[in-house]
Tab-separated table of C-alpha atoms and ligand atoms in Angstrom:
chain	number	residue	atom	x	y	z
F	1	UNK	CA	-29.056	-5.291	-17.453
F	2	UNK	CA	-26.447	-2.739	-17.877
F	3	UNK	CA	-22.649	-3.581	-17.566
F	4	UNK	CA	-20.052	-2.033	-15.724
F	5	UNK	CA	-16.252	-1.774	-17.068
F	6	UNK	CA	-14.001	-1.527	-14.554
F	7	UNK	CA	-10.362	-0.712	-15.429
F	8	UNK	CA	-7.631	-1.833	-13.268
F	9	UNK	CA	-3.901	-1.518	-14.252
F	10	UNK	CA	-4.580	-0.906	-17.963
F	11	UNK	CA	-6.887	-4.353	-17.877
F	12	UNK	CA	-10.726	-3.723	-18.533
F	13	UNK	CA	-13.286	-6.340	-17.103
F	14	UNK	CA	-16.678	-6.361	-16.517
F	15	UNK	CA	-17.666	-6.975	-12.824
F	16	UNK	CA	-21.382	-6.782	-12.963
F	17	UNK	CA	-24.843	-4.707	-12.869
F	18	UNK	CA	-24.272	-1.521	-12.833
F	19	UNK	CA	-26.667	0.123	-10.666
F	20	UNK	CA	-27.239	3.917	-11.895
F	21	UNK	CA	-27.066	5.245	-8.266
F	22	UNK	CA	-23.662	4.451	-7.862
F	23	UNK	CA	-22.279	6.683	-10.698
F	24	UNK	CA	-21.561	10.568	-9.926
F	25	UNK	CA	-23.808	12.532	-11.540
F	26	UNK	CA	-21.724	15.154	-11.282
F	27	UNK	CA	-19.044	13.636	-13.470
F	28	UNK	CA	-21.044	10.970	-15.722
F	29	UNK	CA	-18.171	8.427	-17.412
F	30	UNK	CA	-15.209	10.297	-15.647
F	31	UNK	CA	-16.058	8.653	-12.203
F	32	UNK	CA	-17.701	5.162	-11.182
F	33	UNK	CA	-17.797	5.843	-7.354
F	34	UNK	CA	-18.792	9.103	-5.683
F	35	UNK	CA	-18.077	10.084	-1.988
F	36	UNK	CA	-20.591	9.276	-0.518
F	37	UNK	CA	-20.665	6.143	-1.728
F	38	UNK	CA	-17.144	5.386	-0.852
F	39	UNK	CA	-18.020	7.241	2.339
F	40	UNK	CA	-20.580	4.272	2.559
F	41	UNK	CA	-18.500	1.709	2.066
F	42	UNK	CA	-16.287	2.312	4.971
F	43	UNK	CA	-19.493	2.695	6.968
F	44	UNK	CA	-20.669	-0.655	6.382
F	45	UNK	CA	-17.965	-2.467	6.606
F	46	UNK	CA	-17.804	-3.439	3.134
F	47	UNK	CA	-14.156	-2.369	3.098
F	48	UNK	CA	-11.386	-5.006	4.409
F	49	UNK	CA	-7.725	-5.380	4.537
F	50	UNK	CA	-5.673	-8.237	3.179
F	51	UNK	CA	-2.136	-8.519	4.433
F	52	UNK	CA	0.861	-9.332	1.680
F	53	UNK	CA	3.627	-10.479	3.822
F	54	UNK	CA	7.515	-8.797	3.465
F	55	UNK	CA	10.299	-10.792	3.741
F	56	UNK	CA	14.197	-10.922	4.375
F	57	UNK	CA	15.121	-11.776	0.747
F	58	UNK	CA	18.464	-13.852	2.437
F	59	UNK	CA	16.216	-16.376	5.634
F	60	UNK	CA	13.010	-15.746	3.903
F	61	UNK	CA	11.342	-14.515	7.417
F	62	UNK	CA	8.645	-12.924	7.316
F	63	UNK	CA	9.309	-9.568	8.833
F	64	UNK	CA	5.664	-7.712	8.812
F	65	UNK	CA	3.144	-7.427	5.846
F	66	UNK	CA	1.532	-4.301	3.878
F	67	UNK	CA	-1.822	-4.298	4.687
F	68	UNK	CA	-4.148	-3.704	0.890
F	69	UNK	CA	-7.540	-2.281	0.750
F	70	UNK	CA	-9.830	-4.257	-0.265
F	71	UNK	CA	-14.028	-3.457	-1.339
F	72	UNK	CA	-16.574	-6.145	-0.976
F	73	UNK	CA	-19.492	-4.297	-3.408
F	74	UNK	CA	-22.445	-5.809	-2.553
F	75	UNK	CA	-23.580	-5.243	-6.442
F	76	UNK	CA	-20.083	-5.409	-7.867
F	77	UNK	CA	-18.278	-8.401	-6.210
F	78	UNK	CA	-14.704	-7.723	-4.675
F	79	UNK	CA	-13.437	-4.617	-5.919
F	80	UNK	CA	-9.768	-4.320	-6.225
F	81	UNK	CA	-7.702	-1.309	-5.173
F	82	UNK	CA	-6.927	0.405	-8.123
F	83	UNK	CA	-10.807	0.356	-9.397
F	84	UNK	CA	-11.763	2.659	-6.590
F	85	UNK	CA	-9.123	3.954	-4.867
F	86	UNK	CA	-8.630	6.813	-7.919
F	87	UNK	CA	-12.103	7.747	-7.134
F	88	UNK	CA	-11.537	7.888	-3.893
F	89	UNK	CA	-8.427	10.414	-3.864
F	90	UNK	CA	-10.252	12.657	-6.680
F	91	UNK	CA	-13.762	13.062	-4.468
F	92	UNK	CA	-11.908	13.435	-1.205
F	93	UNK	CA	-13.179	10.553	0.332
F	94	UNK	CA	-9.420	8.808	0.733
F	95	UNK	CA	-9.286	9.853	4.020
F	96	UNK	CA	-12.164	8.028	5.367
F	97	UNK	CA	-10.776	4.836	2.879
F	98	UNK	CA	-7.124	5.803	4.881
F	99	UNK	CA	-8.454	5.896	8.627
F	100	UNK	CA	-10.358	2.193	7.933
F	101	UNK	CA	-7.273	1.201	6.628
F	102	UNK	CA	-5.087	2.281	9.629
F	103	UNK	CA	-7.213	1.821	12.442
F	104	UNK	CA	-7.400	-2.051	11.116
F	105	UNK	CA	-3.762	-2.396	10.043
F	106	UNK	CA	-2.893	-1.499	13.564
F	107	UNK	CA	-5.218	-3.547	15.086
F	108	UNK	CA	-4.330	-6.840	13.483
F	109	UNK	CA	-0.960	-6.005	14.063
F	110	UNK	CA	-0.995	-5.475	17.044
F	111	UNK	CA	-2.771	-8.665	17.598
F	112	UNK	CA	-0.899	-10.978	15.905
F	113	UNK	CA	3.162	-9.382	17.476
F	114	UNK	CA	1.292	-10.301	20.787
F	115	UNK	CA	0.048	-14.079	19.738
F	116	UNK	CA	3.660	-14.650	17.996
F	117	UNK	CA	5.417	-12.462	20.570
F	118	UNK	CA	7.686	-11.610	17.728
F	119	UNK	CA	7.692	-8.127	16.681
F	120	UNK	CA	5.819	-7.740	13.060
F	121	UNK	CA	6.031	-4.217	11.323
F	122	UNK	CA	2.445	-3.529	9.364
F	123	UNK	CA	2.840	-1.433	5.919
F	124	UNK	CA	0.047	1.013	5.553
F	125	UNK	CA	-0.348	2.548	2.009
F	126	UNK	CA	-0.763	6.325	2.317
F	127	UNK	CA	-2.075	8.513	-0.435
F	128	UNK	CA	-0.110	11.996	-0.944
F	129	UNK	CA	-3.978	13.432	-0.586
F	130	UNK	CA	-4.324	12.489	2.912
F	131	UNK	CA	-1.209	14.742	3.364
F	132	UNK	CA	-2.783	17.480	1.296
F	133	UNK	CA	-5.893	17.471	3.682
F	134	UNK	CA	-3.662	17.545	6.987
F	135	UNK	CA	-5.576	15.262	8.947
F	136	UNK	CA	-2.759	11.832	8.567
F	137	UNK	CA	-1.132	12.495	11.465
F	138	UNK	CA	-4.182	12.923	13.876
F	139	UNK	CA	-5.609	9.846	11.882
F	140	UNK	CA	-2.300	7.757	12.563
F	141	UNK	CA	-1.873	8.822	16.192
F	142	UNK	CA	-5.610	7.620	16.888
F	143	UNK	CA	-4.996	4.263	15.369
F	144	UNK	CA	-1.805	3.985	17.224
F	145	UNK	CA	-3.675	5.045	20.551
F	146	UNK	CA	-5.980	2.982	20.137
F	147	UNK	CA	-4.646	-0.443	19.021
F	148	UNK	CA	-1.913	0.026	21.346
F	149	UNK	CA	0.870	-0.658	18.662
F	150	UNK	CA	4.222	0.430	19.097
F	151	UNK	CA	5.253	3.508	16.926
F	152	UNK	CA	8.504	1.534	15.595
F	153	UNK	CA	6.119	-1.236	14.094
F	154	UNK	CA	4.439	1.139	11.379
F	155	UNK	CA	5.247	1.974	7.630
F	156	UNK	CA	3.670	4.352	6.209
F	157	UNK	CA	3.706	4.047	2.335
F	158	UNK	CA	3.388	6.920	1.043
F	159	UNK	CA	2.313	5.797	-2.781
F	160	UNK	CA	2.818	7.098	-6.274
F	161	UNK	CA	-0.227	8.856	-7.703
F	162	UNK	CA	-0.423	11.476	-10.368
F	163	UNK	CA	-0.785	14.519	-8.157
F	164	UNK	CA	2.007	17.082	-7.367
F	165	UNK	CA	2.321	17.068	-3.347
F	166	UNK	CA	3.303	20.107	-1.176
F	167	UNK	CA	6.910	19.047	-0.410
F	168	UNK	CA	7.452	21.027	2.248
F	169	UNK	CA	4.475	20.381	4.136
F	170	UNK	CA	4.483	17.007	3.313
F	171	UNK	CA	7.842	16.948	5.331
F	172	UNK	CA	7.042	18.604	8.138
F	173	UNK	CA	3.958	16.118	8.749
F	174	UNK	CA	6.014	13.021	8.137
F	175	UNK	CA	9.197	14.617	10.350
F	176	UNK	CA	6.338	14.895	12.649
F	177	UNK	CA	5.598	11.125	12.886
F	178	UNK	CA	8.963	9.971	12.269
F	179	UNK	CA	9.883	11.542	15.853
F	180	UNK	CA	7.207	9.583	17.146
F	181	UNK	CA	8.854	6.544	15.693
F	182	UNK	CA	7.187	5.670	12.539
F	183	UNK	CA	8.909	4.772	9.463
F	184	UNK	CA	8.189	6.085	5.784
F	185	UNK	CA	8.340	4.222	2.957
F	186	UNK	CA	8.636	5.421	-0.489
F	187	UNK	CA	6.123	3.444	-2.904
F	188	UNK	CA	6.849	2.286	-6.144
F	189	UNK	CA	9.944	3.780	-6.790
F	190	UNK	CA	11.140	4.214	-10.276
F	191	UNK	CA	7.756	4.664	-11.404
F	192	UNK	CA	7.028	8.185	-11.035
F	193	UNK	CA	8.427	11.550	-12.348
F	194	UNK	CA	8.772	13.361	-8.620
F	195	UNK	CA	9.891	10.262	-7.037
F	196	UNK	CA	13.896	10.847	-7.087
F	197	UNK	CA	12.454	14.574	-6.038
F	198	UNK	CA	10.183	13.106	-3.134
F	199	UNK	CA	13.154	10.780	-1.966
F	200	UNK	CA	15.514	14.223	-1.240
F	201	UNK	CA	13.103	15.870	0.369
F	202	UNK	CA	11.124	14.060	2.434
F	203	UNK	CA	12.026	12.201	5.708
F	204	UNK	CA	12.440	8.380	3.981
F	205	UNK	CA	13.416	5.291	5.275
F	206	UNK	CA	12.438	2.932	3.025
F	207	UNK	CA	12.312	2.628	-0.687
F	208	UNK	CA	10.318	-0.276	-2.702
F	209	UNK	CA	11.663	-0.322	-5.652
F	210	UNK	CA	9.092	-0.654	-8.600
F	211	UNK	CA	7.025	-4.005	-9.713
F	212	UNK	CA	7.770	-3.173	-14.003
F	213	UNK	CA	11.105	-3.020	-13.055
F	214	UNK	CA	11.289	-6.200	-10.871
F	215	UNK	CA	9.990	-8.240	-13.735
F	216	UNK	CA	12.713	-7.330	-15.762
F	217	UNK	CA	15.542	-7.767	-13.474
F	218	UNK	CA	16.900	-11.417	-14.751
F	219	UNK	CA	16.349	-10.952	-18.862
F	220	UNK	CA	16.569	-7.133	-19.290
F	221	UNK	CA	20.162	-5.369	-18.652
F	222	UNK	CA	18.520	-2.058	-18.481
F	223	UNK	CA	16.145	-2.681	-15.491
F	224	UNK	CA	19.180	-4.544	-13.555
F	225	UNK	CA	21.020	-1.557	-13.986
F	226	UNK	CA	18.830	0.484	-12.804
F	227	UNK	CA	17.855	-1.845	-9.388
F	228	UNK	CA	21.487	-2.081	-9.411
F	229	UNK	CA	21.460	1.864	-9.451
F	230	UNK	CA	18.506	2.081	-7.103
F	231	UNK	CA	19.411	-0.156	-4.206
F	232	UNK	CA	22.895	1.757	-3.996
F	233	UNK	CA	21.209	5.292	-4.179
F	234	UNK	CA	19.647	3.645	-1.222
F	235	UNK	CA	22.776	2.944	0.869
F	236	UNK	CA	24.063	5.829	0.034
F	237	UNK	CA	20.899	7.416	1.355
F	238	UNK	CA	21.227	5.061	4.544
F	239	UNK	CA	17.590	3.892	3.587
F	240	UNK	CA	16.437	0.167	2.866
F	241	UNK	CA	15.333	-1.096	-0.686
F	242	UNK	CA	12.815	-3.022	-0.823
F	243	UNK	CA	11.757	-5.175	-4.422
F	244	UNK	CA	8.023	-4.965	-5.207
F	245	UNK	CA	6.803	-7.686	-7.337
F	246	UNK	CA	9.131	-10.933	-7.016
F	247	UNK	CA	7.397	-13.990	-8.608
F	248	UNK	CA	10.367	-16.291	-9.182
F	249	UNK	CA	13.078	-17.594	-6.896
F	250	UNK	CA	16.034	-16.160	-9.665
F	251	UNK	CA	14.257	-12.771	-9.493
F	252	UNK	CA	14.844	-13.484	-5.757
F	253	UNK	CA	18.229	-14.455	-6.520
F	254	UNK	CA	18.858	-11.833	-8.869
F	255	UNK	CA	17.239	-8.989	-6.454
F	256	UNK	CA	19.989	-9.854	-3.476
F	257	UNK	CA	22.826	-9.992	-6.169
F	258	UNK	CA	21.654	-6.095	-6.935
F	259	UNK	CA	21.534	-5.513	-3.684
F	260	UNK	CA	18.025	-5.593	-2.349
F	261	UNK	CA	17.710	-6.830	1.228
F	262	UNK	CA	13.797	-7.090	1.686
F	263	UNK	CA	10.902	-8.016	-0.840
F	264	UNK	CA	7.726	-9.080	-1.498
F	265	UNK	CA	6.006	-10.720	-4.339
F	266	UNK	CA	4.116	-13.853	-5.169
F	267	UNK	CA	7.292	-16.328	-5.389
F	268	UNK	CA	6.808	-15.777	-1.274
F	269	UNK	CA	2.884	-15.539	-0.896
F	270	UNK	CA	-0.165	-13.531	-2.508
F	271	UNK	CA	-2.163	-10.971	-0.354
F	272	UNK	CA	-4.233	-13.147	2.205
F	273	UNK	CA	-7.304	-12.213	4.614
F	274	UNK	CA	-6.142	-11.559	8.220
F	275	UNK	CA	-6.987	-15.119	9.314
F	276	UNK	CA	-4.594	-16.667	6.313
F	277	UNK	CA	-2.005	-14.429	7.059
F	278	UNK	CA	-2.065	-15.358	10.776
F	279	UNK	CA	-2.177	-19.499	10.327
F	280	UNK	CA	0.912	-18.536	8.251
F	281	UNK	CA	2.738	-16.930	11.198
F	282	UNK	CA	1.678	-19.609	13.445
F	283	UNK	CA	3.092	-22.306	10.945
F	284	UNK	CA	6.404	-20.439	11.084
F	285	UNK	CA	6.568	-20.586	14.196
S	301	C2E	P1	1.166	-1.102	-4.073
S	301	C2E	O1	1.074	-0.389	-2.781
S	301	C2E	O2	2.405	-0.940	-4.875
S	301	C2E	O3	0.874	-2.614	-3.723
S	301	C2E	C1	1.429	-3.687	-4.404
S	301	C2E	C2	0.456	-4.276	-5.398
S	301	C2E	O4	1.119	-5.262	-6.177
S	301	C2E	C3	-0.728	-5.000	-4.750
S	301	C2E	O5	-1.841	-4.885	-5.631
S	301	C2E	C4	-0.231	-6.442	-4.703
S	301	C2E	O6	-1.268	-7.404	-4.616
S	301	C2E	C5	0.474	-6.513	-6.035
S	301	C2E	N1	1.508	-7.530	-6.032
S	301	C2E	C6	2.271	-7.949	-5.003
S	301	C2E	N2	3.161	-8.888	-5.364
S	301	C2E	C7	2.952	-9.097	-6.691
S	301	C2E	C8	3.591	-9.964	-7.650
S	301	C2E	O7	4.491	-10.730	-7.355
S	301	C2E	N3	3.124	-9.864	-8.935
S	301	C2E	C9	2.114	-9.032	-9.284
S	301	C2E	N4	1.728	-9.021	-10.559
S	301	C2E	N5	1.515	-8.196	-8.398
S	301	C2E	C10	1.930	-8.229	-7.116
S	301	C2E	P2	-3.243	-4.332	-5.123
S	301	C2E	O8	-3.582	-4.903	-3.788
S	301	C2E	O9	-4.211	-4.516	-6.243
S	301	C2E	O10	-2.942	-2.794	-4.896
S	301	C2E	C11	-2.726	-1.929	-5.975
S	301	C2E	C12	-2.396	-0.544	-5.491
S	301	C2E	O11	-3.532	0.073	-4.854
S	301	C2E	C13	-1.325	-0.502	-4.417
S	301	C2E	O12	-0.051	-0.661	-5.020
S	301	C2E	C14	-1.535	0.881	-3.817
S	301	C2E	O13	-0.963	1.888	-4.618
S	301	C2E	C15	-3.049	0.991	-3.891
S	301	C2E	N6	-3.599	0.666	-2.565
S	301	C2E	C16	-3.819	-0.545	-2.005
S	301	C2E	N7	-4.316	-0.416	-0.758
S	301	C2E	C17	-4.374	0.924	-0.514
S	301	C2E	C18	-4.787	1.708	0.610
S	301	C2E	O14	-5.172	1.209	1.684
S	301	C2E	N8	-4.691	3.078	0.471
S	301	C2E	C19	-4.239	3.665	-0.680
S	301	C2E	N9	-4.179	5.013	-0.734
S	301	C2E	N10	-3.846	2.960	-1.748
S	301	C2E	C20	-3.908	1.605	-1.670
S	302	MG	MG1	2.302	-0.071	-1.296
S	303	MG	MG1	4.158	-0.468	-4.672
């Protein structure tokens, strides 16, 4: 029975029986998933969404939730994000990974603004290689069509990943959308080298300001400066921070101190299955 390491975050953990078929020939070692396998995946449904939920740091209300990929292996056991989703943008089959995620992002939220008649905003993570291919736009319009969500209730995340993006193209596709109505959402800022870069020229409305620097925000002077620093560069931008990562209520505290409107973290609730996250609406009322 042969293992299979799966590195997530910097953390290594075995998640099973490797089964030989799922490694890329083409790249033995450097890859675990191929395309077509990921292609697969998306195909049979073994992909879902859970939905974190975003809150107003100062009521607590839940204003919408970012909706995170999930991968129910049927070898491997549930898959997190950053185990496949690497393999996914280097193979080309993020995309595929991207429409799932939109087309069922929309849907729910769509679903659940018309059961609460309250209007919830859904946070879609978009990789900068689904720009690089062209096809977001035609991918986001479908969902959109097709779910029958309003424009104004999207986020597009557009995330951090170690690739250097087309800048100007990049803002012509988002300027694109944004006429439509949809909002974009810098990801993980302050963890990147192009994100300062990214924030001037693209068409942004939203910044979440980085997890690692979250954490540090009530013992460590330097990463309250730099929130500090962050959620002003904001205003001055006339876009709205949002803190990644909050686990305790001072971080909470801290966060609206800085001057961080909106967050999300654990101290509020983990990522939950569609169902969870809708019996939570319904018990806010
Ligand atoms: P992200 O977009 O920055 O998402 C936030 C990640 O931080 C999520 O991990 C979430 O579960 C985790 N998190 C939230 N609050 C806390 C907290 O208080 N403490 C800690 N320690 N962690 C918290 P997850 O779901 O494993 O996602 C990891 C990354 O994978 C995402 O980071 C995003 O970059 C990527 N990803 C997730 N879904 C998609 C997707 O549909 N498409 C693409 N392209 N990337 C995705
Ligand atoms: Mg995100
Ligand atoms: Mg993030």
């Amino acid at each position: 029975m042969t293992s299979v390491v799966v590195r997530s975050r910097g953390h290594e953990r075995i998640v099973g029986r490797s089964d030989r078929a799922l490694l890329d020939p083409a790249a033995p070692g450097a890859r675990l998933f191929n395309a077509a396998t990921l292609r697969r995946a998306a195909l049979r449904r073994e992909l879902t969404c859970v939905y974190q939920p975003i809150v107003h740091l100062v009521s607590g209300a839940v204003l919408g939730a970012e909706a995170l990929v999930r991968w129910q292996h049927p070898a491997l056991g549930a898959l997190p994000p950053d185990t496949f989703v690497g393999d996914a943008e280097a193979s080309g089959a993020v995309s595929v990974i991207g429409r799932f995620v939109l087309e069922t992002a929309c849907r729910d939220a769509f679903r659940w603004s018309t059961a609460t008649r309250r209007p919830l905003d859904v946070w879609v993570n978009v990789s900068p290689f689904q720009l690089a291919t062209g096809g977001l736009a035609e991918d986001v319009t479908r969902a959109l069509r097709q779910s029958g969500l309003d424009p104004s209730r999207l986020v597009l995340e557009l995330t951090e990943t170690p690739t250097s993006l087309d800048l100007d193209s990049a803002a012509v596709q988002l300027g694109d959308l944004r006429v439509v109505g949809v909002r974009v959402a810098l990801d993980d800022l302050g963890s990147g080298y192009s994100s300062l870069l990214r924030l001037v020229r693209l068409p942004v409305d939203i910044v979440k300001i980085e997890r690692e620097l979250v954490a540090g925000v009530c013992d460590d002077g330097h990463c309250a400066a730099v929130v500090r620093a962050l959620a002003a560069l904001a205003t001055a931008l006339d876009v709205v921070a949002v803190a990644e990562g909050i686990e305790t209520a001072s971080q909470r505290a801290r966060l609206l101190e800085l001057g961080c409107s909106l967050g999300q973290g654990f101290v509020f609730s983990r990522a939950l299955p569609g169902p969870a996250f809708a019996a939570m609406l319904d018990a806010a009322g």
